[in-house]
Coordinates of C-alpha atoms and ligand atoms in Angstrom, one line a residue:
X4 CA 139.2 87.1 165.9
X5 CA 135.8 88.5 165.2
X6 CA 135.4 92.3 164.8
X7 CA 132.3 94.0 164.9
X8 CA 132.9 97.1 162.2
X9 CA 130.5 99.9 161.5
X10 CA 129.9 101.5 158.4
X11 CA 131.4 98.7 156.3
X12 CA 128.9 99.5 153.8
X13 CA 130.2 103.3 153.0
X14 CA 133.4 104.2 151.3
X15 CA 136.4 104.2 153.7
X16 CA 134.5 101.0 155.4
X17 CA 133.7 99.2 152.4
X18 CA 137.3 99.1 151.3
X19 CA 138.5 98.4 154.8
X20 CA 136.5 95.1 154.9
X21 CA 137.5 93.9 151.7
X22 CA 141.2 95.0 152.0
X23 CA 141.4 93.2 155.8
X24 CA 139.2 90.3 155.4
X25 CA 142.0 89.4 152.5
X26 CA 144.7 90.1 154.5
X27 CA 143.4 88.0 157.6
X28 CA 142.1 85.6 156.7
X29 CA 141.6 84.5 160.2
X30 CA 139.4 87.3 161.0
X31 CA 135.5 87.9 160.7
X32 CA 133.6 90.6 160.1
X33 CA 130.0 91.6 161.5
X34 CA 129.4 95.1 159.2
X35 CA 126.6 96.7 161.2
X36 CA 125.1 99.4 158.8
X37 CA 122.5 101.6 158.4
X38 CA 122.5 102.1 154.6
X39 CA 121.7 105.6 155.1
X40 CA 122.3 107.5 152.2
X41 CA 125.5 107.0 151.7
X42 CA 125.8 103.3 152.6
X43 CA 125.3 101.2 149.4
X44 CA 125.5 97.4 149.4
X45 CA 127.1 97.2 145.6
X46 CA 130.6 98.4 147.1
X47 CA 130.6 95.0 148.9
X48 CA 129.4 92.5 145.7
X49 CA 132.2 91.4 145.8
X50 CA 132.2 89.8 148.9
X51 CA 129.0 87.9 148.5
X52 CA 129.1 84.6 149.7
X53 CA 132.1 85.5 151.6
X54 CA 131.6 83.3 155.2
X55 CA 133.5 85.6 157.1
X56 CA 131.5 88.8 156.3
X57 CA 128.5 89.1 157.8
X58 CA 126.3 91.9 157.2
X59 CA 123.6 93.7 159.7
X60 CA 121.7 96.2 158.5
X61 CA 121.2 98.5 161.6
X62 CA 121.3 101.7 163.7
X63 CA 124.6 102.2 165.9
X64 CA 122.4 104.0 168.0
X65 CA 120.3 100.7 168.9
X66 CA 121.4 100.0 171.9
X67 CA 119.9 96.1 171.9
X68 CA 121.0 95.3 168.7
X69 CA 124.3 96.7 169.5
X70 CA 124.7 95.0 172.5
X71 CA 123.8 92.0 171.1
X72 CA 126.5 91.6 168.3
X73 CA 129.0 93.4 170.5
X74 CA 128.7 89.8 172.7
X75 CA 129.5 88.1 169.8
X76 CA 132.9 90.4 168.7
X77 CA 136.3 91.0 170.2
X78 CA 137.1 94.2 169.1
X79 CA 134.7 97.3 167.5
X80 CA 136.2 99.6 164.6
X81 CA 134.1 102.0 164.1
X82 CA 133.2 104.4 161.0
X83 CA 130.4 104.8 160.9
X84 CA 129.1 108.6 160.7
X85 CA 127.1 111.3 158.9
X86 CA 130.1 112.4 156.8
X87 CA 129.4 115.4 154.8
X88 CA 130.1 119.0 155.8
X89 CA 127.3 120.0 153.1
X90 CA 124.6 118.2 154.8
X91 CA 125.7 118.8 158.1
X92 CA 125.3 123.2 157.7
X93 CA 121.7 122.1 155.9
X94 CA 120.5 119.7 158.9
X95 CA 122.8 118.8 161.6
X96 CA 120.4 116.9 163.5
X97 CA 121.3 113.3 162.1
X98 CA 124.9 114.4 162.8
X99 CA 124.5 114.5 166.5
X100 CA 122.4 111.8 166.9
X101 CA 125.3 108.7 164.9
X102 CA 128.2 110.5 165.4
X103 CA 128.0 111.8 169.2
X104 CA 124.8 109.6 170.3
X105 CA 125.8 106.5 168.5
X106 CA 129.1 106.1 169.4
X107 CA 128.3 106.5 173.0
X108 CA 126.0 103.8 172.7
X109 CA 129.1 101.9 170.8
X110 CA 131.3 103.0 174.0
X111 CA 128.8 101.1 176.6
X112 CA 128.7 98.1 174.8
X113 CA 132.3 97.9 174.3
X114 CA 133.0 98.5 177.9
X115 CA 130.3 95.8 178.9
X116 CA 132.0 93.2 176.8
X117 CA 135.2 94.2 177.8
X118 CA 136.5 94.1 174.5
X119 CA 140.1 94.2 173.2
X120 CA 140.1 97.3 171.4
X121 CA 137.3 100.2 170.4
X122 CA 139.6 101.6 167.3
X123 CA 137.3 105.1 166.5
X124 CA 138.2 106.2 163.0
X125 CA 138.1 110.4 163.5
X126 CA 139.0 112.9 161.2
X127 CA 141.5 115.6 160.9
X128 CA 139.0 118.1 160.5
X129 CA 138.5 118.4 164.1
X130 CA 141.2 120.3 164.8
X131 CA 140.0 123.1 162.3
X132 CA 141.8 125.1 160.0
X133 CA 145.9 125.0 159.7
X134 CA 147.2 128.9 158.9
X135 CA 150.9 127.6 158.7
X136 CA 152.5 124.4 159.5
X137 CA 150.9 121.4 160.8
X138 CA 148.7 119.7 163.8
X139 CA 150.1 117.4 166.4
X140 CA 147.9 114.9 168.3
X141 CA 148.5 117.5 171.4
X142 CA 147.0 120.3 169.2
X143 CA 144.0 121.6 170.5
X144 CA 140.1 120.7 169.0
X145 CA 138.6 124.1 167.0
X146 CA 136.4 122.2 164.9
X147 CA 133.8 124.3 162.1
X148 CA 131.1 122.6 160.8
X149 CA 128.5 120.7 162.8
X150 CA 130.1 117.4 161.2
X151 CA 133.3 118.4 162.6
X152 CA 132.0 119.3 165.7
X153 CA 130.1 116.0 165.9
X154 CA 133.4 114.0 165.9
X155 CA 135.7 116.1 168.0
X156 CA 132.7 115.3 170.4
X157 CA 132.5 111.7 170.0
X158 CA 136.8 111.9 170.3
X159 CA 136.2 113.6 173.5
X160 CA 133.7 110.7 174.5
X161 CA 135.9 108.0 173.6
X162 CA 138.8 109.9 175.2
X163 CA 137.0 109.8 178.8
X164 CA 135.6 106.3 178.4
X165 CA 139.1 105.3 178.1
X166 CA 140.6 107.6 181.3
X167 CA 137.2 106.9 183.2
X168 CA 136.5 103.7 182.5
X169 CA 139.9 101.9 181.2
X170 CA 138.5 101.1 178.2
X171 CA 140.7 100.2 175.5
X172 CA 140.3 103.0 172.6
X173 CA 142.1 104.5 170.4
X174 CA 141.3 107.3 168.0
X175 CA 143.0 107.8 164.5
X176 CA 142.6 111.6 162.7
X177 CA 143.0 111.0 159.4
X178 CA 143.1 113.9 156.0
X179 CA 140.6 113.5 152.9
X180 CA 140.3 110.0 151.2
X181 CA 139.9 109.9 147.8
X182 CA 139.6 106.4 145.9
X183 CA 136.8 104.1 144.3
X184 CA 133.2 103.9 145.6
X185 CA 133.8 107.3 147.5
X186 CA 130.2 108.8 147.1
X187 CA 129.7 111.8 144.3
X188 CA 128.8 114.4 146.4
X189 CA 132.5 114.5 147.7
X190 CA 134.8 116.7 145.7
X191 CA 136.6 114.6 143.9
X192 CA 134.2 111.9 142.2
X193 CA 131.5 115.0 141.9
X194 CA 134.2 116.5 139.8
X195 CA 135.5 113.6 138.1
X196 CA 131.4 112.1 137.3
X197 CA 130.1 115.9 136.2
X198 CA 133.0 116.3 134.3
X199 CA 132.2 112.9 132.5
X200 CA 128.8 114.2 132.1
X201 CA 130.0 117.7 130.8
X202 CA 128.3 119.1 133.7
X203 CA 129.7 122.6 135.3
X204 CA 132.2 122.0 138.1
X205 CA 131.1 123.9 140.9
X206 CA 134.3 125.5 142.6
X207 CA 133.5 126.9 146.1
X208 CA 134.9 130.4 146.7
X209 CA 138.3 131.0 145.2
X210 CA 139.3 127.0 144.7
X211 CA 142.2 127.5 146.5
X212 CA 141.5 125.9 149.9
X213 CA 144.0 123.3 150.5
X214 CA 143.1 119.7 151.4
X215 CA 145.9 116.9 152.0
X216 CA 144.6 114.1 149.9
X217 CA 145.2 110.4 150.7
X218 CA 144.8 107.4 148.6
X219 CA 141.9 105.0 150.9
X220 CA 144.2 102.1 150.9
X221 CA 147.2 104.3 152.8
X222 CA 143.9 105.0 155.2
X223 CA 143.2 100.9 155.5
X224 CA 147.0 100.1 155.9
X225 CA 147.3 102.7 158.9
X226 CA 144.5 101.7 160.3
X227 CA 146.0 98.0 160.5
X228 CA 148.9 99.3 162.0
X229 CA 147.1 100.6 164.7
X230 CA 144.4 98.1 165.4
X231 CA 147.5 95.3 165.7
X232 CA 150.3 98.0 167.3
X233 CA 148.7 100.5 168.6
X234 CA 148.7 102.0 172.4
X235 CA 145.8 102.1 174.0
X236 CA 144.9 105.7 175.3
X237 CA 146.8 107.0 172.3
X238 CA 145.4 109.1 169.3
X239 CA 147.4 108.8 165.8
X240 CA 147.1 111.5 163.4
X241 CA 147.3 110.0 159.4
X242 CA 148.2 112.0 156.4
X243 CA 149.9 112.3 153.1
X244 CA 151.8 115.6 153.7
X245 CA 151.3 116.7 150.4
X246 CA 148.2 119.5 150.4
X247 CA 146.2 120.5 147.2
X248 CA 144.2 123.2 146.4
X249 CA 141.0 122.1 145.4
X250 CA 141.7 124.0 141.8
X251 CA 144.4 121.8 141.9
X252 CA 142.6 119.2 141.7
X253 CA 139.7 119.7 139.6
X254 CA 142.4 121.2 136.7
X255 CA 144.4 117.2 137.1
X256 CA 140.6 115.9 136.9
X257 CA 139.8 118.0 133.8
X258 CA 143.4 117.5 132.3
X259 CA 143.3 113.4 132.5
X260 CA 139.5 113.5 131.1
X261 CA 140.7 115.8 128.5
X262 CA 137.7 118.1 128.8
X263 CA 137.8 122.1 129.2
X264 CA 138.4 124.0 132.3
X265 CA 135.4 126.3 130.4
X266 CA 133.4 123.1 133.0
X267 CA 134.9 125.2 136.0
X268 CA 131.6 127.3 137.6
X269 CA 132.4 129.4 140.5
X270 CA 130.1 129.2 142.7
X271 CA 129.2 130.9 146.3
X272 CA 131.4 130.0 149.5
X273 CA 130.7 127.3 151.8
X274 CA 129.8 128.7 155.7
X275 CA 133.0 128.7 157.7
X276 CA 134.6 127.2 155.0
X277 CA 138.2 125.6 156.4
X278 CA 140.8 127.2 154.3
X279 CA 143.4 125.0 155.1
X280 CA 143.8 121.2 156.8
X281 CA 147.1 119.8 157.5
X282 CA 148.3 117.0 160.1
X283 CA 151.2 115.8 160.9
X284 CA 151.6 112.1 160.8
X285 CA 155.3 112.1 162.5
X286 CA 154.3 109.5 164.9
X287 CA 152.3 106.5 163.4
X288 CA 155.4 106.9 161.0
X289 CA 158.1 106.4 164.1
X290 CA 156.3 104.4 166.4
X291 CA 154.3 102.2 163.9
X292 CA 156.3 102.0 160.9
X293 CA 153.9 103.3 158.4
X294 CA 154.2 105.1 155.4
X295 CA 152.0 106.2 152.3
X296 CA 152.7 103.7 149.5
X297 CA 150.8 105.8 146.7
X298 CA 151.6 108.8 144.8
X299 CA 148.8 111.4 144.4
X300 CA 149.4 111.4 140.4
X301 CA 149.5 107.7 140.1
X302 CA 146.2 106.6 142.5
X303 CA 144.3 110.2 141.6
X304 CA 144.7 108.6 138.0
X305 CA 143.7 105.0 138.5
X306 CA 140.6 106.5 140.7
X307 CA 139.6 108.8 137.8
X308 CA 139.6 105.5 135.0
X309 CA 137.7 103.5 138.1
X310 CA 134.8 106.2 137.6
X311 CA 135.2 105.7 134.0
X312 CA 135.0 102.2 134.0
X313 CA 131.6 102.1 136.6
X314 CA 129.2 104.8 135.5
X315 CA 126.4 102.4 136.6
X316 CA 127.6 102.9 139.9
X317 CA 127.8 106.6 140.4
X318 CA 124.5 107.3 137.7
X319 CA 122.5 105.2 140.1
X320 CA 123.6 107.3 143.0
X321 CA 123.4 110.3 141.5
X322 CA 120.3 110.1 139.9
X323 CA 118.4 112.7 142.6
X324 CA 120.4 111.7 146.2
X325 CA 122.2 114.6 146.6
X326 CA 120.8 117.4 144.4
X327 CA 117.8 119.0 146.4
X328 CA 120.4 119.4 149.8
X329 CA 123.1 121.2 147.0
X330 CA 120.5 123.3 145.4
X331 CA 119.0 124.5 149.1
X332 CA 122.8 125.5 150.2
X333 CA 124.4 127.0 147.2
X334 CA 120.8 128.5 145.1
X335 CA 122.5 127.1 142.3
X336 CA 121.7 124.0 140.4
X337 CA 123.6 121.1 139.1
Ligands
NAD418 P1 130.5 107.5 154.2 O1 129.6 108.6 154.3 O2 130.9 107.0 152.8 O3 129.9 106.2 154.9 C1 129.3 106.2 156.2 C2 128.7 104.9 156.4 O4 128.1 104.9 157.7 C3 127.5 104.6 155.4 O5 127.6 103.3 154.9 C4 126.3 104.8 156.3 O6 125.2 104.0 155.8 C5 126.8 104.4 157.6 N1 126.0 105.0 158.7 C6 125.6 106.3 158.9 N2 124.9 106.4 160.0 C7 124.8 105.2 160.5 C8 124.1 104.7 161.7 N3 123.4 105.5 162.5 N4 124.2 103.4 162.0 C9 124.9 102.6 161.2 N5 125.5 103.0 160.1 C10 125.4 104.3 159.8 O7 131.8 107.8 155.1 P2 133.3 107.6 154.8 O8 133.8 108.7 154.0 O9 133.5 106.2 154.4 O10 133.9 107.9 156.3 C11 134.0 106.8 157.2 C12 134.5 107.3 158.5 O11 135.8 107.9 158.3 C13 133.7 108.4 159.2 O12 133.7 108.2 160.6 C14 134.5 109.7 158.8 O13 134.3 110.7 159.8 C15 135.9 109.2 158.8 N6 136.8 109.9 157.9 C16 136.5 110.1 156.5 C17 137.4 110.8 155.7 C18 137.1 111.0 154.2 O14 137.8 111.7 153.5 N7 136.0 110.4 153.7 C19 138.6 111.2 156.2 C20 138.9 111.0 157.5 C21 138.0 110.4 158.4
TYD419 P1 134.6 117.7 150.5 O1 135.0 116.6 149.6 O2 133.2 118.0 150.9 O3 135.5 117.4 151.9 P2 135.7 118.3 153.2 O4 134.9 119.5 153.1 O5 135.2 117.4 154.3 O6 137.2 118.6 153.2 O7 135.3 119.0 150.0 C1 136.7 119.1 149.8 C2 137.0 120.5 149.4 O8 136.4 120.8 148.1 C3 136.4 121.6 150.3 O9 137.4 122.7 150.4 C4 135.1 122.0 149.7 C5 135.4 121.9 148.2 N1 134.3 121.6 147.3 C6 134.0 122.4 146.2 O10 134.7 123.4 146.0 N2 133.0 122.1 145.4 C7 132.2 121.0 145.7 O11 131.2 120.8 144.9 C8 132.5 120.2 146.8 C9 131.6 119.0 147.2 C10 133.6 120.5 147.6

């Protein structure tokens, strides 16, 4: 089978290719990418020389280009998006244009080619922010931020495209990954490289919003599950049921580092900052066997020493390509 995946070059995608690609090894890959940003050849070195990976560097929202290796695929899974709520209160423009714009033109060409599946890889932030208890698939959409609102708009499209057109699609909502090559403007490698760096720890607001942290390689496994046993039509909510606040967090980063929580900085409040996300993952458990295979303590650890062991990687990155956006949002510098 030959699967046409976009975004393979980020941090969710990027592990996804290399963890399928060794799992299958009947399976291609086209990675259609954009390097944006936050795309970054290195996380694939790896797979250099690999004849099954081939990689496009490319708009989603080219329709001709798109077309053209959608012909050549049998299935689409799709990451690619502008991914950062940060970014997205700064400039929201790019946000619309990938994540609503390009994955309608995605949508066409998957329904011209007739293709097996279109698997859209969502995010439990468009449901919004959980007071108490937990969101069902059947919850309604109440999303935040114009990221949020980007991809409960491009669910919506794929939704239709499926009840209009038949199209095959499914849509998977999953909670925060955290694991290696995640880029450092995310909480937890900007916490765990500053912190290497003995650089302040900016804390938004009172640190104690809750997140529901999974390991990336839970994220790749479910997604498996539902590109080989999925229902079409169907959307599949993915989490670790185990929420954090984000003090939490930065205290386990500072604690395994053995530097001083005196690195904590409080800092001002992020716009409409979600205060709480929590989903319930009761049915790709029961329908589709799956089930989190790593603890928070064990892979937060092994993620922390991955940062330790590749600060080429993340000084590279961070040497200027997220501080001016941080600086214009929060007045305060890093
Ligand atoms: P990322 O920002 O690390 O990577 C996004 C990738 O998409 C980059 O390689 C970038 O170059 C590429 N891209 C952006 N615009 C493009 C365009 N117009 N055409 C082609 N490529 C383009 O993102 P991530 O954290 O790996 O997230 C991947 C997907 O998973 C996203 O759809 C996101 O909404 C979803 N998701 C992420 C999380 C998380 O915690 N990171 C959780 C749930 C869902
Ligand atoms: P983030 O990694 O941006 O993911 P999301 O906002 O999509 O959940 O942020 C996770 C949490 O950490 C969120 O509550 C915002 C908070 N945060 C900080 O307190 N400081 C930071 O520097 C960053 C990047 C995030």
């Amino acid at each position: 089978m030959n699967i046409l995946v976009t975004g393979g070059a980020g941090f969710i995608g990027s592990n996804f290719v290399r963890y399928f690609l060794e799992k299958y090894p009947a399976y291609s890959i086209i990675n259609l990418d954009k390097l944006t940003y936050a795309g970054n050849l290195e996380n694939l070195s790896d797979l250099q020389g690999e004849p099954r990976h081939r990689f496009v560097c490319g708009d989603i929202g080219d329709s001709d280009l798109v077309t053209q290796l959608s012909e050549e695929c049998d299935a689409i899974i799709h990451f690619a998006a502008e991914t950062h709520v940060d970014r997205s209160i700064v400039d929201p423009e790019a946000f619309i244009q990938t994540n609503v714009l390009g994955t309608h033109v995605l949508l066409e060409a998957s329904r011209k080619h007739a293709h097996r599946l279109f698997l859209h890889i969502s995010t439990d932030e468009v449901y919004g922010s959980c007071p108490e208890g937990d969101f069902t698939e059947d919850d309604r959409l109440n999303p935040s931020s114009p990221y949020s609102a980007s991809k409960a708009g491009s669910d919506l499209l794929v939704a239709s495209y499926h009840k209009t057109y038949g199209l095959p699609a499914i849509i998977t909502r999953c909670s925060n990954n955290y694991g290696p090559f995640q880029f450092p403007e995310k909480l937890i490698p900007l916490m765990i490289s500053n912190a290497l760096e003995n650089k302040p720890l900016p804390i938004y607001g009172d640190g104690l919003n809750i997140r529901d942290w999974l390991y990336v390689l839970d994220h790749c496994e479910a997604i498996d599950r539902v590109f080989h046993q999925g229902t079409a039509g169907e959307i599949y909510n993915i989490g670790a049921e185990g929420g954090k606040t984000n003090l939490d967090i930065v205290k386990f980063v500072l604690n395994t580092l053995e530097k001083p929580t005196s690195l904590i900085q409080y800092v001002k409040d992020r716009p409409a900052h979600d205060r709480r996300y929590a989903v319930n993952p009761k049915k790709i458990k029961d329908e589709l066997g799956w089930q989190p295979q790593y603890s928070i303590e064990t892979a937060l650890e092994e993620t922390i020493q991955w940062y330790c062991h590749h600060p080429d990687w993340w000084k590279r990155i961070k040497s200027g390509a997220y501080r001016h956006m941080y600086e214009k949002i929060y007045g305060a510098s890093l």
